[in-house]
Amino acid sequence: MFQGLVEFVESRDPALAARARQALADLLARPLQWEAEPQSALATLARTGSPEARPALQRWLTGSKNSTTRGLALAGLARTEGEGAVPFLLGHIEDPGLRAIVAGEVAARKQGSSALALARRLKGSLVAADSPATVTAVARALHDIAGPDAASLTADLLPRVPASVRMELTWAARGWTVDDAVARAQAIGLLDSADLDAARRQAREDADGEDPEPASVLFRVFDAAGIHLAFDVEADEVPVGYDRLLGEFAAQSRGRFRPEGVQEEWGGEGSDDGRGDYTVSFVHDGRLYRFAARDQGDWFDVEPVVVAIHRALQDAGRSERFHILDSDGQVARFLFGDPATIRRFATEIALPIGEDPDAARRLGQEFERQVLAEMGK
């Protein structure tokens, strides 16, 4: 039912679209009785900004417990307010579930002489309990609204946002671009001039017409240059495959790390509970290396892998190492190169270098526990 009306709302026939809007609004204004909230239909109605949508949008704003649904309804109601949209939105700024959407919607509308006061109002609404996602939304809004004052307004918010967002906001405040960062990486020797053009071209091709965040483009350049590794620390199967993981590290080391004869032994094979630690061995530069990895279910135990690789590189007389980058989720990222060069580069461009190789696994496992707890498992 909803999908059919959604299609008619977007009809090129004005009369048909108007009737469909009214029908969809009437349906969504009824008492909340659906097990799954019709967010797609609500989003379509919200985009219209039509007066007949107000009762339905108001019902979902006040009656739903889902923050995404309430955000859609609030944005839709703001579109019906015309020039009064910003005051209307600010009337909901103290609602913690709506603060992020208010910031984004206000930033999309407000310009002019009152921008700085508005930015301060948004920042002043934040409380200690706000999530990183909410702080991120407000910080981005400050950059959109406050112009040259954005850097000072967001400085104390940076520790509260994810690492990749800190980098994004720092670049925005200083007017940096990906080309600036790539040029600096070349100047200090992190990227060779021979592979720079090919890396930049491959990164643009991988973007495939998208307009991704600067950090994403930079990582694609590093991918193409063969010095950046990103992988999901939750494997697709058990045993997890440390032999394959070693191969992925080798592929992003510019040929410096070349393991041979990789063997993985899993203690869970044939055990009563299907659990058991791993013993992994490989040969590098004529030397045999062996390390133990703990059984983490379908998750990689990353730290012993990195320790073994670095021991092999050290014994081979190589100065390069894999440096863990701060993680916002269960994807681990490593940048390969000389430690002093990477530290210098990271400091200059606000690249978020981490300390714990297993940070992504811990974040992923914690999120998994939260989801299972919500499901009652």
PDB file of N, CA and C in Angstrom, residues 150-230:
ATOM      1  N   ALA A 150      34.838  28.792  12.702  1.00  0.00           N
ATOM      2  CA  ALA A 150      34.540  27.380  12.941  1.00  0.00           C
ATOM      3  C   ALA A 150      35.667  26.668  13.684  1.00  0.00           C
ATOM      4  N   ALA A 151      36.915  26.972  13.334  1.00  0.00           N
ATOM      5  CA  ALA A 151      38.046  26.268  13.945  1.00  0.00           C
ATOM      6  C   ALA A 151      38.066  26.457  15.459  1.00  0.00           C
ATOM      7  N   SER A 152      37.866  27.704  15.925  1.00  0.00           N
ATOM      8  CA  SER A 152      37.877  27.949  17.371  1.00  0.00           C
ATOM      9  C   SER A 152      36.659  27.346  18.056  1.00  0.00           C
ATOM     10  N   LEU A 153      35.521  27.332  17.368  1.00  0.00           N
ATOM     11  CA  LEU A 153      34.301  26.780  17.959  1.00  0.00           C
ATOM     12  C   LEU A 153      34.358  25.264  18.102  1.00  0.00           C
ATOM     13  N   THR A 154      35.037  24.595  17.178  1.00  0.00           N
ATOM     14  CA  THR A 154      35.041  23.128  17.196  1.00  0.00           C
ATOM     15  C   THR A 154      36.263  22.531  17.872  1.00  0.00           C
ATOM     16  N   ALA A 155      37.237  23.344  18.243  1.00  0.00           N
ATOM     17  CA  ALA A 155      38.495  22.815  18.774  1.00  0.00           C
ATOM     18  C   ALA A 155      38.281  21.863  19.953  1.00  0.00           C
ATOM     19  N   ASP A 156      37.426  22.246  20.900  1.00  0.00           N
ATOM     20  CA  ASP A 156      37.226  21.398  22.075  1.00  0.00           C
ATOM     21  C   ASP A 156      36.248  20.244  21.820  1.00  0.00           C
ATOM     22  N   LEU A 157      35.653  20.205  20.611  1.00  0.00           N
ATOM     23  CA  LEU A 157      34.761  19.095  20.267  1.00  0.00           C
ATOM     24  C   LEU A 157      35.512  17.945  19.592  1.00  0.00           C
ATOM     25  N   LEU A 158      36.700  18.214  19.054  1.00  0.00           N
ATOM     26  CA  LEU A 158      37.425  17.208  18.284  1.00  0.00           C
ATOM     27  C   LEU A 158      37.695  15.919  19.067  1.00  0.00           C
ATOM     28  N   PRO A 159      38.035  15.993  20.375  1.00  0.00           N
ATOM     29  CA  PRO A 159      38.249  14.732  21.101  1.00  0.00           C
ATOM     30  C   PRO A 159      36.979  13.879  21.242  1.00  0.00           C
ATOM     31  N   ARG A 160      35.804  14.462  20.965  1.00  0.00           N
ATOM     32  CA  ARG A 160      34.542  13.746  21.155  1.00  0.00           C
ATOM     33  C   ARG A 160      33.989  13.152  19.865  1.00  0.00           C
ATOM     34  N   VAL A 161      34.683  13.340  18.753  1.00  0.00           N
ATOM     35  CA  VAL A 161      34.204  12.807  17.475  1.00  0.00           C
ATOM     36  C   VAL A 161      35.130  11.687  17.018  1.00  0.00           C
ATOM     37  N   PRO A 162      34.666  10.802  16.119  1.00  0.00           N
ATOM     38  CA  PRO A 162      35.513   9.725  15.624  1.00  0.00           C
ATOM     39  C   PRO A 162      36.773  10.262  14.954  1.00  0.00           C
ATOM     40  N   ALA A 163      37.796   9.405  14.891  1.00  0.00           N
ATOM     41  CA  ALA A 163      39.094   9.821  14.380  1.00  0.00           C
ATOM     42  C   ALA A 163      39.018  10.376  12.964  1.00  0.00           C
ATOM     43  N   SER A 164      38.271   9.704  12.091  1.00  0.00           N
ATOM     44  CA  SER A 164      38.187  10.161  10.702  1.00  0.00           C
ATOM     45  C   SER A 164      37.507  11.524  10.608  1.00  0.00           C
ATOM     46  N   VAL A 165      36.566  11.795  11.513  1.00  0.00           N
ATOM     47  CA  VAL A 165      35.885  13.092  11.514  1.00  0.00           C
ATOM     48  C   VAL A 165      36.831  14.185  12.013  1.00  0.00           C
ATOM     49  N   ARG A 166      37.673  13.866  13.007  1.00  0.00           N
ATOM     50  CA  ARG A 166      38.672  14.843  13.463  1.00  0.00           C
ATOM     51  C   ARG A 166      39.555  15.291  12.306  1.00  0.00           C
ATOM     52  N   MET A 167      39.958  14.328  11.509  1.00  0.00           N
ATOM     53  CA  MET A 167      40.795  14.647  10.354  1.00  0.00           C
ATOM     54  C   MET A 167      40.022  15.510   9.360  1.00  0.00           C
ATOM     55  N   GLU A 168      38.788  15.135   9.077  1.00  0.00           N
ATOM     56  CA  GLU A 168      37.940  15.889   8.133  1.00  0.00           C
ATOM     57  C   GLU A 168      37.757  17.331   8.581  1.00  0.00           C
ATOM     58  N   LEU A 169      37.442  17.536   9.866  1.00  0.00           N
ATOM     59  CA  LEU A 169      37.178  18.874  10.373  1.00  0.00           C
ATOM     60  C   LEU A 169      38.454  19.712  10.416  1.00  0.00           C
ATOM     61  N   THR A 170      39.566  19.073  10.750  1.00  0.00           N
ATOM     62  CA  THR A 170      40.841  19.789  10.765  1.00  0.00           C
ATOM     63  C   THR A 170      41.195  20.280   9.367  1.00  0.00           C
ATOM     64  N   TRP A 171      41.010  19.403   8.380  1.00  0.00           N
ATOM     65  CA  TRP A 171      41.278  19.804   6.996  1.00  0.00           C
ATOM     66  C   TRP A 171      40.360  20.954   6.583  1.00  0.00           C
ATOM     67  N   ALA A 172      39.087  20.852   6.933  1.00  0.00           N
ATOM     68  CA  ALA A 172      38.136  21.895   6.547  1.00  0.00           C
ATOM     69  C   ALA A 172      38.519  23.235   7.160  1.00  0.00           C
ATOM     70  N   ALA A 173      38.924  23.207   8.424  1.00  0.00           N
ATOM     71  CA  ALA A 173      39.278  24.448   9.104  1.00  0.00           C
ATOM     72  C   ALA A 173      40.515  25.089   8.496  1.00  0.00           C
ATOM     73  N   ARG A 174      41.444  24.284   7.992  1.00  0.00           N
ATOM     74  CA  ARG A 174      42.705  24.801   7.459  1.00  0.00           C
ATOM     75  C   ARG A 174      42.703  24.930   5.940  1.00  0.00           C
ATOM     76  N   GLY A 175      41.596  24.534   5.311  1.00  0.00           N
ATOM     77  CA  GLY A 175      41.500  24.662   3.877  1.00  0.00           C
ATOM     78  C   GLY A 175      42.357  23.686   3.100  1.00  0.00           C
ATOM     79  N   TRP A 176      42.631  22.514   3.680  1.00  0.00           N
ATOM     80  CA  TRP A 176      43.470  21.520   3.015  1.00  0.00           C
ATOM     81  C   TRP A 176      42.655  20.682   2.039  1.00  0.00           C
ATOM     82  N   THR A 177      43.335  20.126   1.054  1.00  0.00           N
ATOM     83  CA  THR A 177      42.729  19.217   0.092  1.00  0.00           C
ATOM     84  C   THR A 177      43.529  17.921   0.057  1.00  0.00           C
ATOM     85  N   VAL A 178      42.975  16.907  -0.603  1.00  0.00           N
ATOM     86  CA  VAL A 178      43.691  15.643  -0.757  1.00  0.00           C
ATOM     87  C   VAL A 178      44.993  15.863  -1.521  1.00  0.00           C
ATOM     88  N   ASP A 179      44.955  16.709  -2.531  1.00  0.00           N
ATOM     89  CA  ASP A 179      46.172  16.972  -3.302  1.00  0.00           C
ATOM     90  C   ASP A 179      47.261  17.577  -2.420  1.00  0.00           C
ATOM     91  N   ASP A 180      46.873  18.421  -1.470  1.00  0.00           N
ATOM     92  CA  ASP A 180      47.856  18.973  -0.534  1.00  0.00           C
ATOM     93  C   ASP A 180      48.505  17.858   0.284  1.00  0.00           C
ATOM     94  N   ALA A 181      47.678  16.929   0.778  1.00  0.00           N
ATOM     95  CA  ALA A 181      48.195  15.829   1.603  1.00  0.00           C
ATOM     96  C   ALA A 181      49.086  14.901   0.784  1.00  0.00           C
ATOM     97  N   VAL A 182      48.670  14.603  -0.440  1.00  0.00           N
ATOM     98  CA  VAL A 182      49.463  13.719  -1.297  1.00  0.00           C
ATOM     99  C   VAL A 182      50.800  14.366  -1.636  1.00  0.00           C
ATOM    100  N   ALA A 183      50.782  15.651  -1.926  1.00  0.00           N
ATOM    101  CA  ALA A 183      52.028  16.355  -2.229  1.00  0.00           C
ATOM    102  C   ALA A 183      52.971  16.330  -1.034  1.00  0.00           C
ATOM    103  N   ARG A 184      52.395  16.459   0.171  1.00  0.00           N
ATOM    104  CA  ARG A 184      53.238  16.418   1.371  1.00  0.00           C
ATOM    105  C   ARG A 184      53.795  15.017   1.583  1.00  0.00           C
ATOM    106  N   ALA A 185      52.984  13.990   1.327  1.00  0.00           N
ATOM    107  CA  ALA A 185      53.456  12.612   1.459  1.00  0.00           C
ATOM    108  C   ALA A 185      54.620  12.339   0.507  1.00  0.00           C
ATOM    109  N   GLN A 186      54.561  12.910  -0.680  1.00  0.00           N
ATOM    110  CA  GLN A 186      55.651  12.749  -1.643  1.00  0.00           C
ATOM    111  C   GLN A 186      56.885  13.523  -1.174  1.00  0.00           C
ATOM    112  N   ALA A 187      56.682  14.728  -0.667  1.00  0.00           N
ATOM    113  CA  ALA A 187      57.813  15.576  -0.287  1.00  0.00           C
ATOM    114  C   ALA A 187      58.640  14.959   0.833  1.00  0.00           C
ATOM    115  N   ILE A 188      57.991  14.244   1.757  1.00  0.00           N
ATOM    116  CA  ILE A 188      58.745  13.679   2.887  1.00  0.00           C
ATOM    117  C   ILE A 188      59.119  12.225   2.662  1.00  0.00           C
ATOM    118  N   GLY A 189      58.783  11.686   1.471  1.00  0.00           N
ATOM    119  CA  GLY A 189      59.245  10.352   1.120  1.00  0.00           C
ATOM    120  C   GLY A 189      58.315   9.211   1.453  1.00  0.00           C
ATOM    121  N   LEU A 190      57.088   9.514   1.876  1.00  0.00           N
ATOM    122  CA  LEU A 190      56.142   8.433   2.149  1.00  0.00           C
ATOM    123  C   LEU A 190      55.628   7.826   0.856  1.00  0.00           C
ATOM    124  N   LEU A 191      55.448   8.649  -0.172  1.00  0.00           N
ATOM    125  CA  LEU A 191      55.065   8.198  -1.501  1.00  0.00           C
ATOM    126  C   LEU A 191      56.203   8.486  -2.475  1.00  0.00           C
ATOM    127  N   ASP A 192      56.521   7.518  -3.323  1.00  0.00           N
ATOM    128  CA  ASP A 192      57.538   7.711  -4.352  1.00  0.00           C
ATOM    129  C   ASP A 192      56.923   8.425  -5.545  1.00  0.00           C
ATOM    130  N   SER A 193      57.694   9.289  -6.163  1.00  0.00           N
ATOM    131  CA  SER A 193      57.185  10.015  -7.327  1.00  0.00           C
ATOM    132  C   SER A 193      56.850   9.065  -8.465  1.00  0.00           C
ATOM    133  N   ALA A 194      57.534   7.925  -8.522  1.00  0.00           N
ATOM    134  CA  ALA A 194      57.303   6.980  -9.616  1.00  0.00           C
ATOM    135  C   ALA A 194      55.906   6.381  -9.577  1.00  0.00           C
ATOM    136  N   ASP A 195      55.373   6.179  -8.362  1.00  0.00           N
ATOM    137  CA  ASP A 195      54.049   5.553  -8.289  1.00  0.00           C
ATOM    138  C   ASP A 195      52.942   6.553  -7.978  1.00  0.00           C
ATOM    139  N   LEU A 196      53.303   7.824  -7.818  1.00  0.00           N
ATOM    140  CA  LEU A 196      52.310   8.804  -7.392  1.00  0.00           C
ATOM    141  C   LEU A 196      51.227   9.024  -8.441  1.00  0.00           C
ATOM    142  N   ASP A 197      51.615   9.228  -9.700  1.00  0.00           N
ATOM    143  CA  ASP A 197      50.624   9.497 -10.736  1.00  0.00           C
ATOM    144  C   ASP A 197      49.668   8.329 -10.909  1.00  0.00           C
ATOM    145  N   ALA A 198      50.216   7.116 -10.928  1.00  0.00           N
ATOM    146  CA  ALA A 198      49.371   5.927 -11.072  1.00  0.00           C
ATOM    147  C   ALA A 198      48.442   5.766  -9.880  1.00  0.00           C
ATOM    148  N   ALA A 199      48.954   6.051  -8.687  1.00  0.00           N
ATOM    149  CA  ALA A 199      48.141   5.922  -7.479  1.00  0.00           C
ATOM    150  C   ALA A 199      46.992   6.916  -7.479  1.00  0.00           C
ATOM    151  N   ARG A 200      47.292   8.163  -7.852  1.00  0.00           N
ATOM    152  CA  ARG A 200      46.250   9.183  -7.876  1.00  0.00           C
ATOM    153  C   ARG A 200      45.192   8.854  -8.930  1.00  0.00           C
ATOM    154  N   ARG A 201      45.632   8.364 -10.092  1.00  0.00           N
ATOM    155  CA  ARG A 201      44.690   8.010 -11.156  1.00  0.00           C
ATOM    156  C   ARG A 201      43.793   6.845 -10.728  1.00  0.00           C
ATOM    157  N   GLN A 202      44.398   5.835 -10.094  1.00  0.00           N
ATOM    158  CA  GLN A 202      43.614   4.690  -9.643  1.00  0.00           C
ATOM    159  C   GLN A 202      42.615   5.088  -8.577  1.00  0.00           C
ATOM    160  N   ALA A 203      43.007   5.993  -7.701  1.00  0.00           N
ATOM    161  CA  ALA A 203      42.108   6.452  -6.640  1.00  0.00           C
ATOM    162  C   ALA A 203      40.898   7.162  -7.225  1.00  0.00           C
ATOM    163  N   ARG A 204      41.110   7.985  -8.244  1.00  0.00           N
ATOM    164  CA  ARG A 204      39.990   8.694  -8.875  1.00  0.00           C
ATOM    165  C   ARG A 204      39.073   7.713  -9.584  1.00  0.00           C
ATOM    166  N   GLU A 205      39.657   6.688 -10.225  1.00  0.00           N
ATOM    167  CA  GLU A 205      38.835   5.686 -10.905  1.00  0.00           C
ATOM    168  C   GLU A 205      38.003   4.891  -9.903  1.00  0.00           C
ATOM    169  N   ASP A 206      38.602   4.563  -8.758  1.00  0.00           N
ATOM    170  CA  ASP A 206      37.874   3.810  -7.732  1.00  0.00           C
ATOM    171  C   ASP A 206      36.702   4.611  -7.182  1.00  0.00           C
ATOM    172  N   ALA A 207      36.835   5.941  -7.173  1.00  0.00           N
ATOM    173  CA  ALA A 207      35.746   6.788  -6.667  1.00  0.00           C
ATOM    174  C   ALA A 207      34.508   6.664  -7.533  1.00  0.00           C
ATOM    175  N   ASP A 208      34.685   6.362  -8.826  1.00  0.00           N
ATOM    176  CA  ASP A 208      33.580   6.083  -9.748  1.00  0.00           C
ATOM    177  C   ASP A 208      32.526   7.184  -9.730  1.00  0.00           C
ATOM    178  N   GLY A 209      32.975   8.420  -9.845  1.00  0.00           N
ATOM    179  CA  GLY A 209      32.033   9.534  -9.926  1.00  0.00           C
ATOM    180  C   GLY A 209      31.487  10.002  -8.600  1.00  0.00           C
ATOM    181  N   GLU A 210      31.840   9.342  -7.498  1.00  0.00           N
ATOM    182  CA  GLU A 210      31.364   9.752  -6.190  1.00  0.00           C
ATOM    183  C   GLU A 210      32.130  10.997  -5.724  1.00  0.00           C
ATOM    184  N   ASP A 211      31.650  11.599  -4.666  1.00  0.00           N
ATOM    185  CA  ASP A 211      32.353  12.711  -4.037  1.00  0.00           C
ATOM    186  C   ASP A 211      32.620  12.322  -2.592  1.00  0.00           C
ATOM    187  N   PRO A 212      33.557  11.381  -2.376  1.00  0.00           N
ATOM    188  CA  PRO A 212      33.773  10.840  -1.037  1.00  0.00           C
ATOM    189  C   PRO A 212      34.509  11.822  -0.128  1.00  0.00           C
ATOM    190  N   GLU A 213      34.572  11.484   1.148  1.00  0.00           N
ATOM    191  CA  GLU A 213      35.285  12.316   2.101  1.00  0.00           C
ATOM    192  C   GLU A 213      36.773  12.315   1.760  1.00  0.00           C
ATOM    193  N   PRO A 214      37.480  13.411   2.096  1.00  0.00           N
ATOM    194  CA  PRO A 214      38.906  13.497   1.769  1.00  0.00           C
ATOM    195  C   PRO A 214      39.723  12.311   2.271  1.00  0.00           C
ATOM    196  N   ALA A 215      39.435  11.844   3.493  1.00  0.00           N
ATOM    197  CA  ALA A 215      40.194  10.715   4.036  1.00  0.00           C
ATOM    198  C   ALA A 215      40.031   9.480   3.166  1.00  0.00           C
ATOM    199  N   SER A 216      38.835   9.270   2.642  1.00  0.00           N
ATOM    200  CA  SER A 216      38.580   8.110   1.788  1.00  0.00           C
ATOM    201  C   SER A 216      39.425   8.172   0.518  1.00  0.00           C
ATOM    202  N   VAL A 217      39.501   9.351  -0.104  1.00  0.00           N
ATOM    203  CA  VAL A 217      40.308   9.501  -1.316  1.00  0.00           C
ATOM    204  C   VAL A 217      41.784   9.301  -0.992  1.00  0.00           C
ATOM    205  N   LEU A 218      42.238   9.858   0.131  1.00  0.00           N
ATOM    206  CA  LEU A 218      43.635   9.700   0.517  1.00  0.00           C
ATOM    207  C   LEU A 218      43.986   8.232   0.724  1.00  0.00           C
ATOM    208  N   PHE A 219      43.108   7.494   1.393  1.00  0.00           N
ATOM    209  CA  PHE A 219      43.370   6.075   1.605  1.00  0.00           C
ATOM    210  C   PHE A 219      43.397   5.313   0.278  1.00  0.00           C
ATOM    211  N   ARG A 220      42.586   5.737  -0.691  1.00  0.00           N
ATOM    212  CA  ARG A 220      42.610   5.088  -1.993  1.00  0.00           C
ATOM    213  C   ARG A 220      43.936   5.329  -2.708  1.00  0.00           C
ATOM    214  N   VAL A 221      44.485   6.512  -2.540  1.00  0.00           N
ATOM    215  CA  VAL A 221      45.816   6.783  -3.098  1.00  0.00           C
ATOM    216  C   VAL A 221      46.840   5.850  -2.448  1.00  0.00           C
ATOM    217  N   PHE A 222      46.776   5.704  -1.128  1.00  0.00           N
ATOM    218  CA  PHE A 222      47.703   4.825  -0.431  1.00  0.00           C
ATOM    219  C   PHE A 222      47.487   3.361  -0.827  1.00  0.00           C
ATOM    220  N   ASP A 223      46.207   2.985  -1.056  1.00  0.00           N
ATOM    221  CA  ASP A 223      45.917   1.627  -1.550  1.00  0.00           C
ATOM    222  C   ASP A 223      46.658   1.363  -2.849  1.00  0.00           C
ATOM    223  N   ALA A 224      46.474   2.300  -3.786  1.00  0.00           N
ATOM    224  CA  ALA A 224      47.067   2.121  -5.109  1.00  0.00           C
ATOM    225  C   ALA A 224      48.590   2.140  -5.049  1.00  0.00           C
ATOM    226  N   ALA A 225      49.152   2.854  -4.062  1.00  0.00           N
ATOM    227  CA  ALA A 225      50.602   2.907  -3.906  1.00  0.00           C
ATOM    228  C   ALA A 225      51.146   1.689  -3.173  1.00  0.00           C
ATOM    229  N   GLY A 226      50.240   0.855  -2.646  1.00  0.00           N
ATOM    230  CA  GLY A 226      50.664  -0.373  -1.984  1.00  0.00           C
ATOM    231  C   GLY A 226      51.207  -0.192  -0.590  1.00  0.00           C
ATOM    232  N   ILE A 227      50.668   0.793   0.168  1.00  0.00           N
ATOM    233  CA  ILE A 227      51.149   1.009   1.539  1.00  0.00           C
ATOM    234  C   ILE A 227      50.000   1.104   2.547  1.00  0.00           C
ATOM    235  N   HIS A 228      48.784   0.781   2.143  1.00  0.00           N
ATOM    236  CA  HIS A 228      47.629   0.902   3.042  1.00  0.00           C
ATOM    237  C   HIS A 228      46.827  -0.388   3.026  1.00  0.00           C
ATOM    238  N   LEU A 229      46.591  -0.937   4.208  1.00  0.00           N
ATOM    239  CA  LEU A 229      45.810  -2.171   4.344  1.00  0.00           C
ATOM    240  C   LEU A 229      44.592  -1.906   5.212  1.00  0.00           C
ATOM    241  N   ALA A 230      43.424  -2.286   4.731  1.00  0.00           N
ATOM    242  CA  ALA A 230      42.179  -2.188   5.506  1.00  0.00           C
ATOM    243  C   ALA A 230      41.462  -3.521   5.397  1.00  0.00           C
TER     244      ALA A 230
END
